[in-house]
mmCIF file with all atom_site columns, C-alpha atoms in Angstrom:
data_model
loop_
_atom_site.group_PDB
_atom_site.id
_atom_site.type_symbol
_atom_site.label_atom_id
_atom_site.label_alt_id
_atom_site.label_comp_id
_atom_site.label_asym_id
_atom_site.label_entity_id
_atom_site.label_seq_id
_atom_site.pdbx_PDB_ins_code
_atom_site.Cartn_x
_atom_site.Cartn_y
_atom_site.Cartn_z
_atom_site.occupancy
_atom_site.B_iso_or_equiv
_atom_site.pdbx_formal_charge
_atom_site.auth_seq_id
_atom_site.auth_comp_id
_atom_site.auth_asym_id
_atom_site.auth_atom_id
_atom_site.pdbx_PDB_model_num
ATOM 1   C CA . MET G 1 1   ? 9.122   2.588   6.510   1.00 0.00 ? 1   MET G CA 1
ATOM 2   C CA . PRO G 1 2   ? 6.394   1.917   8.129   1.00 0.00 ? 2   PRO G CA 1
ATOM 3   C CA . SER G 1 3   ? 5.443   2.960   11.940  1.00 0.00 ? 3   SER G CA 1
ATOM 4   C CA . LYS G 1 4   ? 6.054   0.660   14.882  1.00 0.00 ? 4   LYS G CA 1
ATOM 5   C CA . THR G 1 5   ? 2.274   1.092   15.683  1.00 0.00 ? 5   THR G CA 1
ATOM 6   C CA . THR G 1 6   ? 1.557   0.151   12.225  1.00 0.00 ? 6   THR G CA 1
ATOM 7   C CA . LEU G 1 7   ? 3.759   -3.051  12.232  1.00 0.00 ? 7   LEU G CA 1
ATOM 8   C CA . LYS G 1 8   ? 2.098   -3.941  16.016  1.00 0.00 ? 8   LYS G CA 1
ATOM 9   C CA . ARG G 1 9   ? -1.551  -3.757  14.174  1.00 0.00 ? 9   ARG G CA 1
ATOM 10  C CA . ALA G 1 10  ? -0.665  -5.274  11.311  1.00 0.00 ? 10  ALA G CA 1
ATOM 11  C CA . ARG G 1 11  ? 0.959   -8.141  13.650  1.00 0.00 ? 11  ARG G CA 1
ATOM 12  C CA . GLN G 1 12  ? -1.658  -8.238  15.968  1.00 0.00 ? 12  GLN G CA 1
ATOM 13  C CA . ALA G 1 13  ? -4.248  -8.869  12.597  1.00 0.00 ? 13  ALA G CA 1
ATOM 14  C CA . ALA G 1 14  ? -2.184  -11.734 11.770  1.00 0.00 ? 14  ALA G CA 1
ATOM 15  C CA . ARG G 1 15  ? -2.340  -13.441 15.097  1.00 0.00 ? 15  ARG G CA 1
ATOM 16  C CA . LYS G 1 16  ? -5.954  -13.170 15.308  1.00 0.00 ? 16  LYS G CA 1
ATOM 17  C CA . GLY G 1 17  ? -6.128  -15.036 11.862  1.00 0.00 ? 17  GLY G CA 1
ATOM 18  C CA . LYS G 1 18  ? -7.431  -11.868 9.581   1.00 0.00 ? 18  LYS G CA 1
ATOM 19  C CA . ARG G 1 19  ? -6.603  -11.964 6.105   1.00 0.00 ? 19  ARG G CA 1
ATOM 20  C CA . PRO G 1 20  ? -3.886  -10.631 4.531   1.00 0.00 ? 20  PRO G CA 1
ATOM 21  C CA . THR G 1 21  ? -5.582  -8.052  2.974   1.00 0.00 ? 21  THR G CA 1
ATOM 22  C CA . THR G 1 22  ? -7.106  -6.714  6.210   1.00 0.00 ? 22  THR G CA 1
ATOM 23  C CA . GLN G 1 23  ? -3.162  -6.872  7.463   1.00 0.00 ? 23  GLN G CA 1
ATOM 24  C CA . ALA G 1 24  ? -2.260  -4.789  4.600   1.00 0.00 ? 24  ALA G CA 1
ATOM 25  C CA . GLY G 1 25  ? -5.391  -2.060  5.481   1.00 0.00 ? 25  GLY G CA 1
ATOM 26  C CA . GLU G 1 26  ? -3.376  -0.891  8.730   1.00 0.00 ? 26  GLU G CA 1
ATOM 27  C CA . PHE G 1 27  ? -0.299  0.101   5.889   1.00 0.00 ? 27  PHE G CA 1
ATOM 28  C CA . VAL G 1 28  ? -2.855  1.756   3.613   1.00 0.00 ? 28  VAL G CA 1
ATOM 29  C CA . ARG G 1 29  ? -4.542  3.613   6.686   1.00 0.00 ? 29  ARG G CA 1
ATOM 30  C CA . GLU G 1 30  ? -1.141  4.919   7.206   1.00 0.00 ? 30  GLU G CA 1
ATOM 31  C CA . GLU G 1 31  ? -0.295  5.900   3.883   1.00 0.00 ? 31  GLU G CA 1
ATOM 32  C CA . MET G 1 32  ? -3.553  7.831   3.930   1.00 0.00 ? 32  MET G CA 1
ATOM 33  C CA . GLU G 1 33  ? -2.436  9.500   7.012   1.00 0.00 ? 33  GLU G CA 1
ATOM 34  C CA . HIS G 1 34  ? 1.037   10.522  5.493   1.00 0.00 ? 34  HIS G CA 1
ATOM 35  C CA . ILE G 1 35  ? -0.621  12.130  2.583   1.00 0.00 ? 35  ILE G CA 1
ATOM 36  C CA . ARG G 1 36  ? -3.191  14.209  5.052   1.00 0.00 ? 36  ARG G CA 1
ATOM 37  C CA . HIS G 1 37  ? -0.017  15.767  6.768   1.00 0.00 ? 37  HIS G CA 1
ATOM 38  C CA . GLY G 1 38  ? 1.761   16.316  3.596   1.00 0.00 ? 38  GLY G CA 1
ATOM 39  C CA . LYS G 1 39  ? 4.237   13.769  3.865   1.00 0.00 ? 39  LYS G CA 1
ATOM 40  C CA . ASP G 1 40  ? 3.404   11.818  0.913   1.00 0.00 ? 40  ASP G CA 1
ATOM 41  C CA . GLY G 1 41  ? 1.380   12.934  -2.091  1.00 0.00 ? 41  GLY G CA 1
ATOM 42  C CA . ALA G 1 42  ? -0.375  10.710  -4.504  1.00 0.00 ? 42  ALA G CA 1
ATOM 43  C CA . ARG G 1 43  ? -2.344  11.340  -7.762  1.00 0.00 ? 43  ARG G CA 1
ATOM 44  C CA . SER G 1 44  ? -5.315  9.790   -7.142  1.00 0.00 ? 44  SER G CA 1
ATOM 45  C CA . THR G 1 45  ? -6.830  7.481   -4.239  1.00 0.00 ? 45  THR G CA 1
ATOM 46  C CA . LYS G 1 46  ? -5.815  4.500   -6.698  1.00 0.00 ? 46  LYS G CA 1
ATOM 47  C CA . GLN G 1 47  ? -2.220  5.168   -6.050  1.00 0.00 ? 47  GLN G CA 1
ATOM 48  C CA . ALA G 1 48  ? -2.226  5.923   -2.528  1.00 0.00 ? 48  ALA G CA 1
ATOM 49  C CA . ILE G 1 49  ? -3.880  2.415   -2.150  1.00 0.00 ? 49  ILE G CA 1
ATOM 50  C CA . ALA G 1 50  ? -0.968  0.677   -4.217  1.00 0.00 ? 50  ALA G CA 1
ATOM 51  C CA . ILE G 1 51  ? 1.702   2.471   -2.255  1.00 0.00 ? 51  ILE G CA 1
ATOM 52  C CA . GLY G 1 52  ? 0.369   1.378   1.031   1.00 0.00 ? 52  GLY G CA 1
ATOM 53  C CA . LEU G 1 53  ? -0.156  -2.379  -0.220  1.00 0.00 ? 53  LEU G CA 1
ATOM 54  C CA . SER G 1 54  ? 3.625   -1.959  -1.658  1.00 0.00 ? 54  SER G CA 1
ATOM 55  C CA . LYS G 1 55  ? 4.630   -1.015  1.971   1.00 0.00 ? 55  LYS G CA 1
ATOM 56  C CA . ALA G 1 56  ? 2.925   -3.765  3.190   1.00 0.00 ? 56  ALA G CA 1
ATOM 57  C CA . ARG G 1 57  ? 4.559   -6.220  0.836   1.00 0.00 ? 57  ARG G CA 1
ATOM 58  C CA . ARG G 1 58  ? 8.066   -5.191  1.663   1.00 0.00 ? 58  ARG G CA 1
ATOM 59  C CA . ALA G 1 59  ? 7.286   -5.501  5.182   1.00 0.00 ? 59  ALA G CA 1
ATOM 60  C CA . GLY G 1 60  ? 6.481   -8.678  5.201   1.00 0.00 ? 60  GLY G CA 1
ATOM 61  C CA . ILE G 1 61  ? 2.525   -9.249  4.767   1.00 0.00 ? 61  ILE G CA 1
ATOM 62  C CA . LYS G 1 62  ? 2.132   -12.299 2.509   1.00 0.00 ? 62  LYS G CA 1
ATOM 63  C CA . LEU G 1 63  ? 0.026   -10.509 0.160   1.00 0.00 ? 63  LEU G CA 1
ATOM 64  C CA . PRO G 1 64  ? 0.480   -11.683 -3.145  1.00 0.00 ? 64  PRO G CA 1
ATOM 65  C CA . PRO G 1 65  ? 0.350   -9.914  -6.925  1.00 0.00 ? 65  PRO G CA 1
ATOM 66  C CA . SER G 1 66  ? -2.534  -10.205 -8.278  1.00 0.00 ? 66  SER G CA 1
ATOM 67  C CA . ARG G 1 67  ? -3.705  -12.511 -11.167 1.00 0.00 ? 67  ARG G CA 1
ATOM 68  C CA . PRO G 1 68  ? -2.737  -11.942 -14.516 1.00 0.00 ? 68  PRO G CA 1
ATOM 69  C CA . GLY G 1 69  ? -5.149  -9.559  -16.509 1.00 0.00 ? 69  GLY G CA 1
ATOM 70  C CA . GLN G 1 70  ? -6.432  -7.973  -13.300 1.00 0.00 ? 70  GLN G CA 1
ATOM 71  C CA . VAL G 1 71  ? -3.876  -4.996  -13.093 1.00 0.00 ? 71  VAL G CA 1
ATOM 72  C CA . SER G 1 72  ? -0.832  -4.253  -15.774 1.00 0.00 ? 72  SER G CA 1
ATOM 73  C CA . GLU G 1 73  ? 1.870   -6.064  -16.079 1.00 0.00 ? 73  GLU G CA 1
ATOM 74  C CA . LYS G 1 74  ? 4.287   -3.310  -14.794 1.00 0.00 ? 74  LYS G CA 1
ATOM 75  C CA . THR G 1 75  ? 2.255   -3.360  -11.950 1.00 0.00 ? 75  THR G CA 1
ATOM 76  C CA . ARG G 1 76  ? 2.495   -7.104  -11.532 1.00 0.00 ? 76  ARG G CA 1
ATOM 77  C CA . GLN G 1 77  ? 6.282   -6.865  -11.746 1.00 0.00 ? 77  GLN G CA 1
ATOM 78  C CA . SER G 1 78  ? 6.370   -4.055  -9.030  1.00 0.00 ? 78  SER G CA 1
ATOM 79  C CA . ALA G 1 79  ? 4.338   -5.611  -6.484  1.00 0.00 ? 79  ALA G CA 1
ATOM 80  C CA . LYS G 1 80  ? 6.034   -9.059  -7.453  1.00 0.00 ? 80  LYS G CA 1
ATOM 81  C CA . SER G 1 81  ? 9.473   -7.397  -6.782  1.00 0.00 ? 81  SER G CA 1
ATOM 82  C CA . ALA G 1 82  ? 8.201   -5.724  -3.262  1.00 0.00 ? 82  ALA G CA 1
ATOM 83  C CA . TYR G 1 83  ? 6.780   -9.318  -2.368  1.00 0.00 ? 83  TYR G CA 1
ATOM 84  C CA . ARG G 1 84  ? 10.096  -11.062 -2.690  1.00 0.00 ? 84  ARG G CA 1
ATOM 85  C CA . ALA G 1 85  ? 11.404  -8.014  -1.013  1.00 0.00 ? 85  ALA G CA 1
ATOM 86  C CA . GLY G 1 86  ? 9.095   -8.762  1.577   1.00 0.00 ? 86  GLY G CA 1
ATOM 87  C CA . GLN G 1 87  ? 9.563   -12.710 2.352   1.00 0.00 ? 87  GLN G CA 1
ATOM 88  C CA . THR G 1 88  ? 13.432  -13.158 2.266   1.00 0.00 ? 88  THR G CA 1
ATOM 89  C CA . GLY G 1 89  ? 14.597  -12.525 5.715   1.00 0.00 ? 89  GLY G CA 1
ATOM 90  C CA . GLN G 1 90  ? 17.806  -10.145 4.347   1.00 0.00 ? 90  GLN G CA 1
ATOM 91  C CA . ARG G 1 91  ? 17.666  -6.860  4.533   1.00 0.00 ? 91  ARG G CA 1
ATOM 92  C CA . ARG G 1 92  ? 19.648  -4.476  2.295   1.00 0.00 ? 92  ARG G CA 1
ATOM 93  C CA . LYS G 1 93  ? 20.098  -0.452  3.540   1.00 0.00 ? 93  LYS G CA 1
ATOM 94  C CA . PRO G 1 94  ? 17.708  1.064   1.126   1.00 0.00 ? 94  PRO G CA 1
ATOM 95  C CA . SER G 1 95  ? 19.439  4.064   -1.032  1.00 0.00 ? 95  SER G CA 1
ATOM 96  C CA . SER G 1 96  ? 19.604  7.178   0.562   1.00 0.00 ? 96  SER G CA 1
ATOM 97  C CA . ARG G 1 97  ? 19.473  8.984   -3.023  1.00 0.00 ? 97  ARG G CA 1
ATOM 98  C CA . ARG G 1 98  ? 16.732  7.026   -4.272  1.00 0.00 ? 98  ARG G CA 1
ATOM 99  C CA . SER G 1 99  ? 14.631  7.452   -1.355  1.00 0.00 ? 99  SER G CA 1
ATOM 100 C CA . ARG G 1 100 ? 14.926  10.770  -1.230  1.00 0.00 ? 100 ARG G CA 1
ATOM 101 C CA . ALA G 1 101 ? 14.164  11.242  -4.794  1.00 0.00 ? 101 ALA G CA 1
ATOM 102 C CA . THR G 1 102 ? 11.073  9.304   -4.320  1.00 0.00 ? 102 THR G CA 1
ATOM 103 C CA . LEU G 1 103 ? 9.755   11.352  -0.839  1.00 0.00 ? 103 LEU G CA 1
ATOM 104 C CA . THR G 1 104 ? 10.437  14.875  -3.073  1.00 0.00 ? 104 THR G CA 1
ATOM 105 C CA . ALA G 1 105 ? 8.796   13.836  -6.086  1.00 0.00 ? 105 ALA G CA 1
ATOM 106 C CA . LEU G 1 106 ? 5.069   12.102  -4.129  1.00 0.00 ? 106 LEU G CA 1
ATOM 107 C CA . LYS G 1 107 ? 5.483   15.560  -2.102  1.00 0.00 ? 107 LYS G CA 1
ATOM 108 C CA . ARG G 1 108 ? 4.817   17.331  -5.105  1.00 0.00 ? 108 ARG G CA 1
ATOM 109 C CA . GLU G 1 109 ? 2.040   15.567  -5.723  1.00 0.00 ? 109 GLU G CA 1
ATOM 110 C CA . GLY G 1 110 ? -1.472  16.612  -4.563  1.00 0.00 ? 110 GLY G CA 1
ATOM 111 C CA . HIS G 1 111 ? -3.128  15.595  -0.897  1.00 0.00 ? 111 HIS G CA 1
ATOM 112 C CA . LYS G 1 112 ? -7.116  15.481  -2.235  1.00 0.00 ? 112 LYS G CA 1
ATOM 113 C CA . ALA G 1 113 ? -6.320  11.480  -2.781  1.00 0.00 ? 113 ALA G CA 1
ATOM 114 C CA . ALA G 1 114 ? -7.116  10.841  0.775   1.00 0.00 ? 114 ALA G CA 1
ATOM 115 C CA . ALA G 1 115 ? -9.630  13.359  1.491   1.00 0.00 ? 115 ALA G CA 1
ATOM 116 C CA . PRO G 1 116 ? -12.981 11.751  2.900   1.00 0.00 ? 116 PRO G CA 1
ATOM 117 C CA . THR G 1 117 ? -14.954 12.341  -0.523  1.00 0.00 ? 117 THR G CA 1
ATOM 118 C CA . ALA G 1 118 ? -12.045 10.759  -2.551  1.00 0.00 ? 118 ALA G CA 1
ATOM 119 C CA . LEU G 1 119 ? -11.810 7.583   -0.581  1.00 0.00 ? 119 LEU G CA 1
ATOM 120 C CA . ALA G 1 120 ? -15.443 6.988   -0.377  1.00 0.00 ? 120 ALA G CA 1
ATOM 121 C CA . ARG G 1 121 ? -16.074 7.674   -4.317  1.00 0.00 ? 121 ARG G CA 1
ATOM 122 C CA . GLN G 1 122 ? -13.246 4.919   -4.470  1.00 0.00 ? 122 GLN G CA 1
ATOM 123 C CA . ALA G 1 123 ? -14.918 3.014   -2.142  1.00 0.00 ? 123 ALA G CA 1
ATOM 124 C CA . ARG G 1 124 ? -18.000 2.807   -4.265  1.00 0.00 ? 124 ARG G CA 1
ATOM 125 C CA . ALA G 1 125 ? -16.688 2.488   -7.345  1.00 0.00 ? 125 ALA G CA 1
ATOM 126 C CA . ALA G 1 126 ? -14.785 -0.589  -5.896  1.00 0.00 ? 126 ALA G CA 1
ATOM 127 C CA . ALA G 1 127 ? -18.253 -2.110  -4.478  1.00 0.00 ? 127 ALA G CA 1
ATOM 128 C CA . ARG G 1 128 ? -19.999 -1.392  -7.809  1.00 0.00 ? 128 ARG G CA 1
ATOM 129 C CA . ARG G 1 129 ? -16.903 -3.478  -9.664  1.00 0.00 ? 129 ARG G CA 1
ATOM 130 C CA . ARG G 1 130 ? -17.598 -6.574  -6.806  1.00 0.00 ? 130 ARG G CA 1
ATOM 131 C CA . GLN G 1 131 ? -21.066 -6.115  -7.102  1.00 0.00 ? 131 GLN G CA 1
ATOM 132 C CA . GLY G 1 132 ? -21.104 -8.106  -10.331 1.00 0.00 ? 132 GLY G CA 1
ATOM 133 C CA . ARG G 1 133 ? -18.702 -10.703 -9.694  1.00 0.00 ? 133 ARG G CA 1
ATOM 134 C CA . SER G 1 134 ? -20.672 -12.293 -7.141  1.00 0.00 ? 134 SER G CA 1
ATOM 135 C CA . GLY G 1 135 ? -23.868 -12.819 -8.974  1.00 0.00 ? 135 GLY G CA 1
ATOM 136 C CA . GLY G 1 136 ? -25.767 -10.611 -6.229  1.00 0.00 ? 136 GLY G CA 1
#
């Protein structure tokens, strides 16, 4: 469950008319903090970002799944289910057993994924991938 401040910041960005990716950035930022403090873990920076985006989708941010071919089909299905969960109003109580299992598994993972060097490396790689698309 995202913190109240994260939800507040995301809603504020939505009111300002910011894009859904900008709104979701708050959830990614929170996820990085969790990893740094040992509340969560991730094997890679990409995984940490994916966890944050999933939480954003579940919180109701209108961030649809990627187009086919951009990510694996399994990832698309996961994003689709998270998006649907966030867009439908009804909330079911999450399974405490499953939540605990997920948290325990994530805590066993590393914490280097949220290191400033890892984030910088990820950002540079993403920028390189974007550069070829826009023709500039």
